[in-house]
């Protein structure tokens, strides 16, 4: 505990670094997965190809990828961009299938009727397909978020600082408190991110909370209260 | 007036859904397309607003070929109501009705007040305005669908089995509501159904299809009932069962209507006396 208190400044700084390294891959991976997932649904052949490339990318171990990044994109060895880009690739690999499936899950009748009343393809994507795919997209994004937050730690091995530095340093010094602080810290970040995503989902998709008819909602609430 | 000139539609997989189809759909009247499943009714309807483009032939609205019109603008000027309402599940009732006016750039507030007015027109309680479609009964959803179809006050209203998924009592109610509305609004309605009773009730003109989009007969309900073109039509409208082949017998007590078995079915209501 004394180590924790003495090093609050360092821990806070590493927490901020950890967040700064996690957010861009999550956002970029999600944003890029949408057009690619959409495209995958256009053509059957493309779909198979795109989805298997995604699966293969995710199978590459993270450490070698971090080490290889400078050779691939010509950055410096210690550049945090290496980690951000590598993690974006993982996020994208995880998210592409989800995005393709989520967009494909939207009710065809609703799409047909949107076209029939005069949505252009572009308007229909933003106003109908994307919001209606929102549930499964959010579920996928929550997995990507947790996965990214935990993978950021590996970057410490190639010298990109995050809470992962605390595991590494703690191991080298046989110092359990430091390791524990690193683990708890990244779990808290993952939980906070997850909470934020759920909250954003509630705000952007108010209909999902209200789709149960009123009479059964009351019952569901009382059932929950009894269960708790 | 909507005119089909020898229209053929062959889908990429080779299915010929509509074959050399010609029809004039008069303005301000209800034309019902009726026929068994797969006879090409939906395909014909969707060629009017360019959801589907024909392989051959042309479709004209007031003498203008739709092929030359912008599809999105065309669709926004035509009402469309389909089975299972096709409402947007993530928009409230009022937002659903306001969809097309909003797409056409009407301000939110005026689109909403117009939506509330339309709810009244189609017999929906204003209380339902802020519910989501899944919180409504099937009949209420269809009313919302009709209100949305009417939202831009279109000249043409396309209806694809709009009452196909509701129970018979609600269907009868919706049918009469539509008759009342049509009496007030006088739209050019193209209505698809496979329920022949619905066709006879709603249609000013009825087109009966065989498989493969071939027209078996077209005419007014009276013409079709009085002289079915062939066995197919006769059995389709139930005339062969004697149910519809009514004729008038002059008796001393007045005219009575008699069915093909010779049983009295009723009397002819005197329209002048009734009104
Ligand atoms: N996109 C498509 N691709 C290939 N074939 C199609 C397509 N849409 C419809 N068809 C075929 O065209 C024919 C006519 O279909 P259509 O939907 O117009 O029939 P319908 O009269 O509306 O039938 P229902 O009463 O079941 O709605 C059917 O054989 C159908 O399988
Ligand atoms: Mg159909």
Coordinates of C-alpha atoms and ligand atoms in Angstrom, one line a residue:
Chain A
X1 CA 0.0 0.0 0.0
X2 CA 2.8 2.4 0.8
X3 CA 4.3 1.8 -2.6
X4 CA 0.9 2.6 -4.2
X5 CA 0.6 5.9 -2.3
X6 CA 4.3 6.9 -2.9
X7 CA 3.8 6.3 -6.7
X8 CA 0.4 7.8 -7.3
X9 CA 1.8 10.2 -9.7
X10 CA 3.5 7.5 -11.8
X11 CA 0.4 5.3 -11.7
X12 CA -1.9 8.2 -12.8
X13 CA 0.4 9.0 -15.7
X14 CA 0.6 5.4 -16.8
X15 CA -3.3 5.2 -16.5
X16 CA -3.6 8.2 -18.8
X17 CA -1.0 6.6 -21.2
X18 CA -3.0 3.4 -21.2
X19 CA -6.3 5.2 -22.0
X20 CA -4.6 7.3 -24.7
X21 CA -3.3 4.1 -26.4
X22 CA -6.6 2.3 -26.1
X23 CA -9.1 4.8 -27.4
X24 CA -7.8 5.3 -30.9
X25 CA -7.7 1.6 -31.9
X26 CA -11.2 1.1 -30.5
X27 CA -12.6 4.1 -32.4
X28 CA -10.7 3.5 -35.6
X29 CA -11.3 -0.3 -35.6
X30 CA -15.1 0.4 -35.2
X31 CA -15.2 3.1 -37.8
X32 CA -13.2 1.1 -40.4
X33 CA -15.2 -2.1 -39.8
X34 CA -18.5 -0.4 -40.9
X35 CA -17.7 0.3 -44.6
X36 CA -15.7 -3.0 -44.8
X37 CA -18.6 -5.0 -43.2
X38 CA -21.1 -3.2 -45.5
X39 CA -19.0 -4.1 -48.5
X40 CA -18.7 -7.7 -47.4
X41 CA -22.4 -8.0 -47.4
X42 CA -22.7 -6.7 -51.0
X43 CA -21.0 -9.7 -52.6
X44 CA -20.9 -13.3 -51.4
X45 CA -17.4 -13.9 -52.7
X46 CA -16.1 -10.7 -51.1
X47 CA -17.7 -11.7 -47.8
X48 CA -15.9 -15.0 -47.5
X49 CA -12.5 -13.4 -48.4
X50 CA -12.9 -10.4 -46.1
X51 CA -14.1 -12.4 -43.1
X52 CA -11.3 -14.9 -43.4
X53 CA -8.6 -12.3 -43.7
X54 CA -10.1 -10.8 -40.5
X55 CA -9.8 -14.1 -38.7
X56 CA -6.2 -14.7 -39.8
X57 CA -5.1 -11.2 -38.8
X58 CA -6.5 -11.7 -35.3
X59 CA -4.5 -14.9 -35.0
X60 CA -1.1 -13.1 -35.4
X61 CA 0.5 -12.9 -31.9
X62 CA 0.7 -9.3 -30.7
X63 CA 4.3 -9.1 -29.5
X64 CA 5.8 -10.1 -32.9
X65 CA 3.4 -7.6 -34.6
X66 CA 4.6 -4.8 -32.3
X67 CA 8.2 -5.6 -33.1
X68 CA 7.5 -5.9 -36.8
X69 CA 5.5 -2.7 -37.1
X70 CA 8.5 -0.3 -37.6
X71 CA 9.8 -2.5 -40.5
X72 CA 6.3 -2.5 -42.0
X73 CA 5.5 1.2 -41.8
X74 CA 8.9 2.8 -41.2
X75 CA 8.3 4.2 -37.8
X76 CA 10.8 4.4 -34.9
X77 CA 11.1 1.3 -32.6
X78 CA 9.7 3.1 -29.5
X79 CA 7.0 5.1 -31.3
X80 CA 3.6 4.5 -29.7
X81 CA 2.1 4.7 -33.2
X82 CA 3.3 1.1 -33.6
X83 CA 1.1 -0.1 -30.8
X84 CA -1.9 2.0 -31.9
X85 CA -1.7 0.7 -35.5
X86 CA -1.2 -2.9 -34.5
X87 CA -4.1 -2.7 -32.0
X88 CA -6.3 -1.1 -34.6
X89 CA -5.6 -4.1 -36.9
X90 CA -6.8 -6.4 -34.1
X91 CA -9.8 -4.3 -33.3
X92 CA -10.7 -4.2 -37.0
X93 CA -10.2 -8.0 -37.4
X94 CA -12.5 -8.6 -34.4
X95 CA -15.1 -6.1 -35.4
X96 CA -15.4 -6.7 -39.2
X97 CA -17.4 -9.9 -38.8
X98 CA -19.6 -8.3 -36.2
X99 CA -20.3 -5.3 -38.4
X100 CA -21.1 -7.4 -41.4
X101 CA -23.5 -9.7 -39.4
X102 CA -25.1 -6.7 -37.6
X103 CA -25.8 -4.9 -40.8
X104 CA -27.1 -8.1 -42.4
X105 CA -29.4 -8.7 -39.5
X106 CA -31.6 -5.6 -40.2
X107 CA -35.1 -6.6 -41.2
X108 CA -35.4 -6.7 -45.0
X109 CA -39.0 -5.5 -44.9
X110 CA -37.9 -2.4 -43.1
X111 CA -35.2 -1.7 -45.6
X112 CA -37.6 -2.3 -48.5
X113 CA -40.1 0.0 -47.1
X114 CA -37.5 2.7 -46.4
X115 CA -36.5 2.6 -50.0
X116 CA -40.1 2.6 -51.0
X117 CA -40.9 5.9 -49.1
X118 CA -37.9 7.6 -50.6
X119 CA -34.7 7.2 -48.6
X120 CA -31.7 7.4 -50.9
X121 CA -29.1 4.6 -50.3
X122 CA -26.9 7.0 -48.3
X123 CA -29.7 8.3 -46.1
X124 CA -31.0 4.8 -45.6
X125 CA -27.6 3.6 -44.3
X126 CA -27.3 6.4 -41.7
X127 CA -30.9 6.7 -40.7
X128 CA -32.1 3.1 -40.9
X129 CA -29.4 0.4 -41.3
X130 CA -26.8 1.8 -38.8
X131 CA -29.2 2.5 -35.9
X132 CA -31.1 -0.8 -36.4
X133 CA -27.8 -2.7 -36.4
X134 CA -26.9 -0.8 -33.2
X135 CA -27.6 -3.6 -30.7
X136 CA -25.2 -6.2 -32.1
X137 CA -22.7 -3.5 -33.1
X138 CA -22.6 -2.4 -29.5
X139 CA -22.2 -5.9 -28.2
X140 CA -19.2 -6.4 -30.6
X141 CA -17.7 -3.1 -29.7
X142 CA -17.8 -4.0 -26.0
X143 CA -15.7 -7.1 -26.7
X144 CA -13.2 -5.0 -28.8
X145 CA -12.9 -2.5 -26.0
X146 CA -12.0 -5.1 -23.4
X147 CA -9.7 -6.9 -25.7
X148 CA -7.9 -3.6 -26.7
X149 CA -7.5 -2.4 -23.1
X150 CA -5.8 -5.7 -22.1
X151 CA -3.6 -5.9 -25.2
X152 CA -2.2 -2.4 -24.7
X153 CA -0.2 -3.7 -21.7
X154 CA 1.8 -6.0 -24.0
X155 CA 3.2 -2.8 -25.6
X156 CA 5.3 -2.2 -22.4
X157 CA 7.5 -5.0 -23.6
X158 CA 8.6 -3.0 -26.6
X159 CA 8.9 0.1 -24.5
X160 CA 5.6 1.8 -25.1
X161 CA 4.4 2.8 -21.6
X162 CA 1.1 1.9 -20.1
X163 CA -0.1 0.1 -17.0
X164 CA 1.7 -2.9 -18.5
X165 CA 4.9 -1.2 -17.4
X166 CA 3.9 -2.0 -13.8
X167 CA 3.6 -5.8 -14.5
X168 CA 6.9 -5.8 -16.2
X169 CA 8.7 -3.8 -13.6
X170 CA 6.9 -5.7 -10.8
X171 CA 8.0 -9.0 -12.3
X172 CA 11.6 -7.9 -12.7
X173 CA 11.7 -6.8 -9.1
X174 CA 9.6 -9.7 -7.6
X175 CA 7.2 -7.0 -6.3
X176 CA 3.6 -8.3 -6.1
X177 CA 2.0 -5.0 -5.1
X178 CA 3.2 -3.3 -8.2
X179 CA 1.9 -6.2 -10.4
X180 CA -1.4 -6.1 -8.6
X181 CA -1.8 -2.4 -9.1
X182 CA -1.2 -2.8 -12.8
X183 CA -3.8 -5.6 -13.1
X184 CA -6.5 -3.8 -11.1
X185 CA -5.8 -0.5 -12.9
X186 CA -6.4 -2.1 -16.4
X187 CA -9.5 -3.9 -15.2
X188 CA -10.9 -0.6 -13.9
X189 CA -10.2 1.0 -17.2
X190 CA -11.9 -1.8 -19.0
X191 CA -15.0 -1.6 -16.8
X192 CA -15.2 2.2 -17.1
X193 CA -15.0 1.9 -20.9
X194 CA -17.7 -0.7 -20.9
X195 CA -19.9 1.4 -18.7
X196 CA -19.4 4.4 -21.1
X197 CA -20.3 2.3 -24.1
X198 CA -23.5 1.0 -22.5
X199 CA -24.4 4.5 -21.6
X200 CA -23.8 5.8 -25.1
X201 CA -25.9 2.9 -26.4
X202 CA -28.8 3.9 -24.1
X203 CA -28.6 7.5 -25.2
X204 CA -28.4 6.7 -28.9
X205 CA -30.9 3.8 -29.0
X206 CA -33.7 4.9 -26.7
X207 CA -36.1 2.5 -28.5
X208 CA -34.3 -0.6 -27.3
X209 CA -35.2 0.2 -23.7
X210 CA -38.9 0.8 -24.6
X211 CA -39.7 -1.9 -27.1
X212 CA -41.3 -4.1 -24.5
X213 CA -45.0 -3.1 -24.2
X214 CA -45.8 -1.0 -21.2
X215 CA -47.8 -3.6 -19.4
X216 CA -45.1 -6.2 -19.6
X217 CA -42.4 -3.7 -18.7
X218 CA -43.9 -3.2 -15.3
X219 CA -43.9 -7.0 -14.8
X220 CA -40.3 -7.3 -16.0
X221 CA -39.2 -4.6 -13.5
X222 CA -41.0 -6.3 -10.6
X223 CA -39.5 -9.7 -11.7
X224 CA -36.1 -8.1 -11.6
X225 CA -36.7 -6.6 -8.2
X226 CA -37.7 -10.0 -6.9
X227 CA -34.8 -11.7 -8.5
X228 CA -32.4 -9.2 -6.9
Chain B
X1 CA -53.5 8.0 -64.8
X2 CA -50.9 5.2 -64.7
X3 CA -50.3 3.3 -67.9
X4 CA -48.5 0.0 -68.4
X5 CA -47.4 -0.5 -72.0
X6 CA -46.5 -4.1 -72.7
X7 CA -44.4 -4.4 -69.6
X8 CA -42.2 -7.5 -69.1
X9 CA -40.0 -8.2 -66.0
X10 CA -37.5 -10.9 -66.0
X11 CA -35.4 -11.2 -62.9
X12 CA -31.6 -11.9 -63.3
X13 CA -32.3 -15.6 -62.2
X14 CA -34.5 -16.0 -65.2
X15 CA -37.9 -15.8 -63.5
X16 CA -40.4 -14.0 -65.7
X17 CA -42.6 -12.4 -63.1
X18 CA -44.6 -10.2 -65.5
X19 CA -45.1 -11.0 -69.2
X20 CA -46.2 -8.4 -71.7
X21 CA -48.6 -6.7 -69.3
X22 CA -50.7 -3.7 -70.4
X23 CA -53.1 -1.8 -68.2
X24 CA -54.6 1.7 -67.7
X25 CA -55.1 2.7 -64.1
X26 CA -57.5 5.6 -64.0
X27 CA -57.0 8.6 -61.7
X28 CA -58.9 9.0 -58.5
X29 CA -60.1 5.4 -58.6
X30 CA -59.1 2.3 -56.8
X31 CA -57.6 -0.4 -58.9
X32 CA -57.2 -3.8 -57.2
X33 CA -54.7 -6.4 -58.4
X34 CA -55.8 -9.8 -57.2
X35 CA -54.3 -13.2 -57.8
X36 CA -52.6 -16.2 -56.2
X37 CA -49.2 -16.0 -54.6
X38 CA -46.3 -15.5 -57.1
X39 CA -48.5 -14.1 -59.9
X40 CA -46.4 -10.9 -60.1
X41 CA -48.7 -8.4 -58.3
X42 CA -45.9 -7.0 -56.0
X43 CA -43.6 -6.8 -59.0
X44 CA -46.1 -4.7 -61.0
X45 CA -46.7 -2.4 -58.0
X46 CA -43.0 -1.8 -57.5
X47 CA -42.4 -0.9 -61.1
X48 CA -44.7 2.1 -60.6
X49 CA -42.3 3.7 -58.1
X50 CA -39.2 2.3 -59.7
X51 CA -38.3 -0.1 -56.9
X52 CA -38.1 -2.5 -59.8
X53 CA -37.3 -1.5 -63.4
X54 CA -39.0 -3.4 -66.2
X55 CA -37.0 -5.4 -68.7
X56 CA -39.2 -4.4 -71.6
X57 CA -42.0 -1.9 -72.1
X58 CA -42.7 1.3 -70.3
X59 CA -44.8 2.7 -67.4
X60 CA -46.3 6.2 -67.7
X61 CA -47.7 8.4 -65.0
X62 CA -49.8 11.2 -66.5
X63 CA -48.1 10.4 -69.8
X64 CA -44.6 10.7 -68.5
X65 CA -42.3 7.7 -68.6
X66 CA -41.2 6.9 -65.1
X67 CA -37.9 5.6 -66.5
X68 CA -36.9 9.3 -67.0
X69 CA -37.8 10.3 -63.5
X70 CA -35.4 10.4 -60.5
X71 CA -36.3 7.3 -58.5
X72 CA -35.9 8.8 -55.0
X73 CA -37.9 11.9 -55.9
X74 CA -40.5 9.7 -57.6
X75 CA -40.9 7.5 -54.5
X76 CA -41.2 10.6 -52.2
X77 CA -44.2 11.7 -54.3
X78 CA -46.0 8.4 -54.1
X79 CA -47.5 6.9 -50.9
X80 CA -46.5 3.3 -50.2
X81 CA -48.1 1.0 -47.6
X82 CA -47.1 -2.6 -47.2
X83 CA -48.0 -5.7 -45.2
X84 CA -46.6 -5.7 -41.7
X85 CA -46.6 -1.9 -42.1
X86 CA -42.9 -1.7 -42.8
X87 CA -42.6 1.0 -40.1
X88 CA -39.2 2.0 -38.7
X89 CA -39.0 0.2 -35.4
X90 CA -36.6 2.8 -34.0
X91 CA -38.9 5.8 -34.7
X92 CA -42.0 6.7 -32.8
X93 CA -45.4 6.7 -34.4
X94 CA -45.3 10.5 -35.0
X95 CA -41.8 10.3 -36.4
X96 CA -42.7 7.4 -38.7
X97 CA -45.6 9.4 -40.1
X98 CA -43.4 12.4 -40.5
X99 CA -40.7 10.4 -42.3
X100 CA -41.3 11.5 -45.9
X101 CA -42.1 15.2 -45.1
X102 CA -38.8 15.3 -43.1
X103 CA -37.0 13.8 -46.1
X104 CA -38.5 16.5 -48.2
X105 CA -37.2 19.1 -45.9
X106 CA -40.3 20.0 -43.9
X107 CA -39.4 21.4 -40.4
X108 CA -39.7 19.1 -37.5
X109 CA -42.4 21.0 -35.6
X110 CA -44.7 21.4 -38.6
X111 CA -44.1 17.8 -39.7
X112 CA -45.1 16.7 -36.2
X113 CA -48.3 18.7 -36.0
X114 CA -49.2 17.4 -39.5
X115 CA -48.5 13.9 -38.3
X116 CA -50.9 14.4 -35.3
X117 CA -53.6 15.6 -37.8
X118 CA -53.1 12.5 -39.9
X119 CA -53.4 10.2 -36.9
X120 CA -56.8 11.7 -36.4
X121 CA -57.6 11.2 -40.1
X122 CA -56.9 7.5 -39.9
X123 CA -58.6 7.0 -36.6
X124 CA -55.6 6.8 -34.2
X125 CA -55.6 8.2 -30.7
X126 CA -53.1 11.1 -30.4
X127 CA -51.9 9.5 -27.2
X128 CA -50.1 6.9 -29.3
X129 CA -47.9 9.5 -31.0
X130 CA -44.8 8.9 -28.9
X131 CA -45.0 5.1 -28.8
X132 CA -42.8 2.9 -30.8
X133 CA -44.4 0.6 -33.4
X134 CA -43.8 -2.5 -31.3
X135 CA -46.0 -1.0 -28.7
X136 CA -49.0 -1.0 -31.0
X137 CA -51.5 -3.7 -32.1
X138 CA -51.3 -5.0 -35.7
X139 CA -54.3 -3.0 -36.7
X140 CA -52.9 0.2 -35.2
X141 CA -49.6 -0.4 -37.0
X142 CA -51.4 -0.6 -40.3
X143 CA -53.2 2.6 -39.6
X144 CA -49.9 4.2 -38.9
X145 CA -48.7 2.7 -42.2
X146 CA -51.7 4.3 -44.1
X147 CA -51.1 7.6 -42.3
X148 CA -47.4 7.6 -43.4
X149 CA -48.5 6.8 -47.0
X150 CA -50.7 9.8 -46.9
X151 CA -48.2 12.2 -45.3
X152 CA -47.1 14.1 -48.4
X153 CA -50.7 14.2 -49.8
X154 CA -49.6 12.1 -52.8
X155 CA -51.8 11.7 -55.8
X156 CA -50.9 8.0 -56.0
X157 CA -51.1 5.5 -53.1
X158 CA -49.6 2.0 -53.6
X159 CA -50.9 -0.6 -51.1
X160 CA -49.3 -4.1 -51.1
X161 CA -51.6 -6.4 -49.0
X162 CA -51.8 -3.7 -46.3
X163 CA -54.4 -5.6 -44.3
X164 CA -53.1 -9.1 -45.0
X165 CA -51.7 -9.7 -41.5
X166 CA -54.5 -8.5 -39.3
X167 CA -57.4 -10.6 -38.0
X168 CA -60.7 -10.6 -40.0
X169 CA -62.6 -8.3 -37.7
X170 CA -59.9 -5.6 -37.7
X171 CA -59.4 -6.2 -41.5
X172 CA -63.1 -5.4 -42.1
X173 CA -62.8 -2.3 -40.0
X174 CA -59.7 -1.1 -41.9
X175 CA -61.3 -1.8 -45.2
X176 CA -64.3 0.4 -44.4
X177 CA -62.0 3.0 -43.1
X178 CA -60.2 3.0 -46.4
X179 CA -63.4 3.3 -48.3
X180 CA -64.4 6.3 -46.2
X181 CA -61.0 7.9 -46.7
X182 CA -61.0 7.2 -50.4
X183 CA -64.5 8.8 -50.6
X184 CA -63.0 11.9 -49.1
X185 CA -59.6 12.0 -50.7
X186 CA -60.1 10.5 -54.1
X187 CA -56.5 9.2 -54.5
X188 CA -55.4 7.0 -57.4
X189 CA -55.1 3.8 -55.3
X190 CA -53.4 0.7 -56.6
X191 CA -54.2 -2.1 -54.1
X192 CA -52.7 -5.6 -54.1
X193 CA -54.4 -8.5 -52.3
X194 CA -55.1 -12.2 -52.7
X195 CA -58.4 -11.9 -50.9
X196 CA -61.1 -11.8 -53.6
X197 CA -63.7 -10.4 -51.2
X198 CA -61.4 -7.5 -50.3
X199 CA -60.9 -6.9 -54.0
X200 CA -64.7 -6.8 -54.7
X201 CA -65.3 -4.5 -51.8
X202 CA -62.6 -2.0 -52.5
X203 CA -62.1 -2.0 -56.2
X204 CA -63.5 0.3 -58.8
X205 CA -61.5 -1.7 -61.3
X206 CA -60.3 -5.2 -60.6
X207 CA -57.5 -7.1 -62.4
X208 CA -57.4 -10.8 -61.8
X209 CA -54.0 -12.6 -62.4
X210 CA -53.1 -16.1 -63.2
X211 CA -49.7 -17.5 -62.5
X212 CA -46.9 -15.8 -64.5
X213 CA -48.5 -12.4 -64.4
X214 CA -51.1 -13.2 -67.1
X215 CA -54.3 -11.3 -66.8
X216 CA -57.3 -13.6 -66.5
X217 CA -59.9 -10.8 -66.5
X218 CA -60.2 -7.1 -65.7
X219 CA -63.4 -5.1 -65.2
X220 CA -65.6 -3.7 -62.5
X221 CA -66.7 -5.9 -59.7
X222 CA -70.1 -6.2 -61.3
X223 CA -68.8 -7.1 -64.7
X224 CA -66.6 -9.8 -63.2
X225 CA -69.3 -11.3 -61.0
X226 CA -71.9 -11.2 -63.8
X227 CA -69.8 -12.7 -66.4
X228 CA -66.5 -14.4 -65.4
X229 CA -64.3 -14.7 -68.4
X230 CA -63.5 -18.4 -67.8
X231 CA -63.5 -21.3 -65.3
X232 CA -60.5 -20.0 -63.5
X233 CA -62.1 -16.6 -62.8
X234 CA -65.4 -18.2 -62.0
X235 CA -63.8 -20.5 -59.4
X236 CA -61.6 -17.7 -58.1
X237 CA -64.5 -15.3 -57.4
X238 CA -66.6 -18.2 -56.1
X239 CA -69.3 -17.8 -58.8
X240 CA -69.2 -21.5 -59.6
X241 CA -70.3 -22.2 -56.0
X242 CA -73.4 -20.3 -56.7
X243 CA -72.5 -18.0 -53.9
X244 CA -72.3 -15.0 -56.2
X245 CA -74.4 -15.8 -59.2
X246 CA -77.4 -13.9 -58.0
X247 CA -80.2 -12.7 -60.2
X248 CA -83.3 -10.7 -59.8
X249 CA -86.8 -12.2 -59.9
X250 CA -89.8 -10.1 -60.4
X251 CA -92.5 -11.2 -58.0
X252 CA -95.8 -9.6 -57.3
X253 CA -94.5 -8.5 -53.9
X254 CA -91.6 -6.7 -55.6
X255 CA -88.1 -7.6 -56.9
X256 CA -86.2 -10.2 -54.9
X257 CA -82.6 -11.4 -55.4
X258 CA -82.3 -15.2 -55.9
X259 CA -79.1 -17.3 -55.9
X260 CA -78.4 -20.1 -58.4
X261 CA -80.1 -22.7 -56.2
X262 CA -83.3 -20.7 -56.3
X263 CA -83.1 -19.5 -52.7
X264 CA -84.0 -15.9 -51.9
X265 CA -80.9 -14.1 -50.9
X266 CA -82.4 -10.7 -50.2
X267 CA -83.9 -7.6 -51.8
X268 CA -82.2 -4.8 -53.7
X269 CA -81.9 -1.8 -51.4
X270 CA -83.5 1.3 -53.1
X271 CA -80.6 3.7 -53.3
X272 CA -82.8 6.8 -53.6
X273 CA -85.0 5.8 -50.7
X274 CA -82.0 4.9 -48.6
X275 CA -80.2 8.3 -49.1
Ligands
LIG1 N1 -35.9 -10.3 -56.7 C1 -36.4 -11.4 -57.3 N2 -35.6 -12.2 -57.9 C2 -36.0 -13.3 -58.5 N3 -37.3 -13.6 -58.6 C3 -38.2 -12.8 -58.0 C4 -37.8 -11.7 -57.3 N4 -38.9 -11.0 -56.8 C5 -39.9 -11.8 -57.2 N5 -39.6 -12.9 -57.9 C6 -40.4 -13.9 -58.5 O1 -41.3 -13.3 -59.4 C7 -42.6 -13.9 -59.2 C8 -43.6 -12.8 -58.9 O2 -43.4 -12.4 -57.6 P1 -44.3 -11.3 -56.9 O3 -43.6 -11.0 -55.6 O4 -44.5 -10.1 -57.8 O5 -45.6 -12.1 -56.6 P2 -46.9 -11.7 -55.8 O6 -48.0 -11.8 -56.8 O7 -46.7 -10.3 -55.2 O8 -47.0 -12.8 -54.8 P3 -47.5 -12.7 -53.3 O9 -49.0 -12.8 -53.3 O10 -47.0 -14.0 -52.6 O11 -47.0 -11.5 -52.6 C9 -42.5 -15.0 -58.2 O12 -42.3 -16.2 -58.9 C10 -41.2 -14.6 -57.5 O13 -40.6 -15.8 -57.0
LIG2 MG1 -46.7 -9.7 -53.2

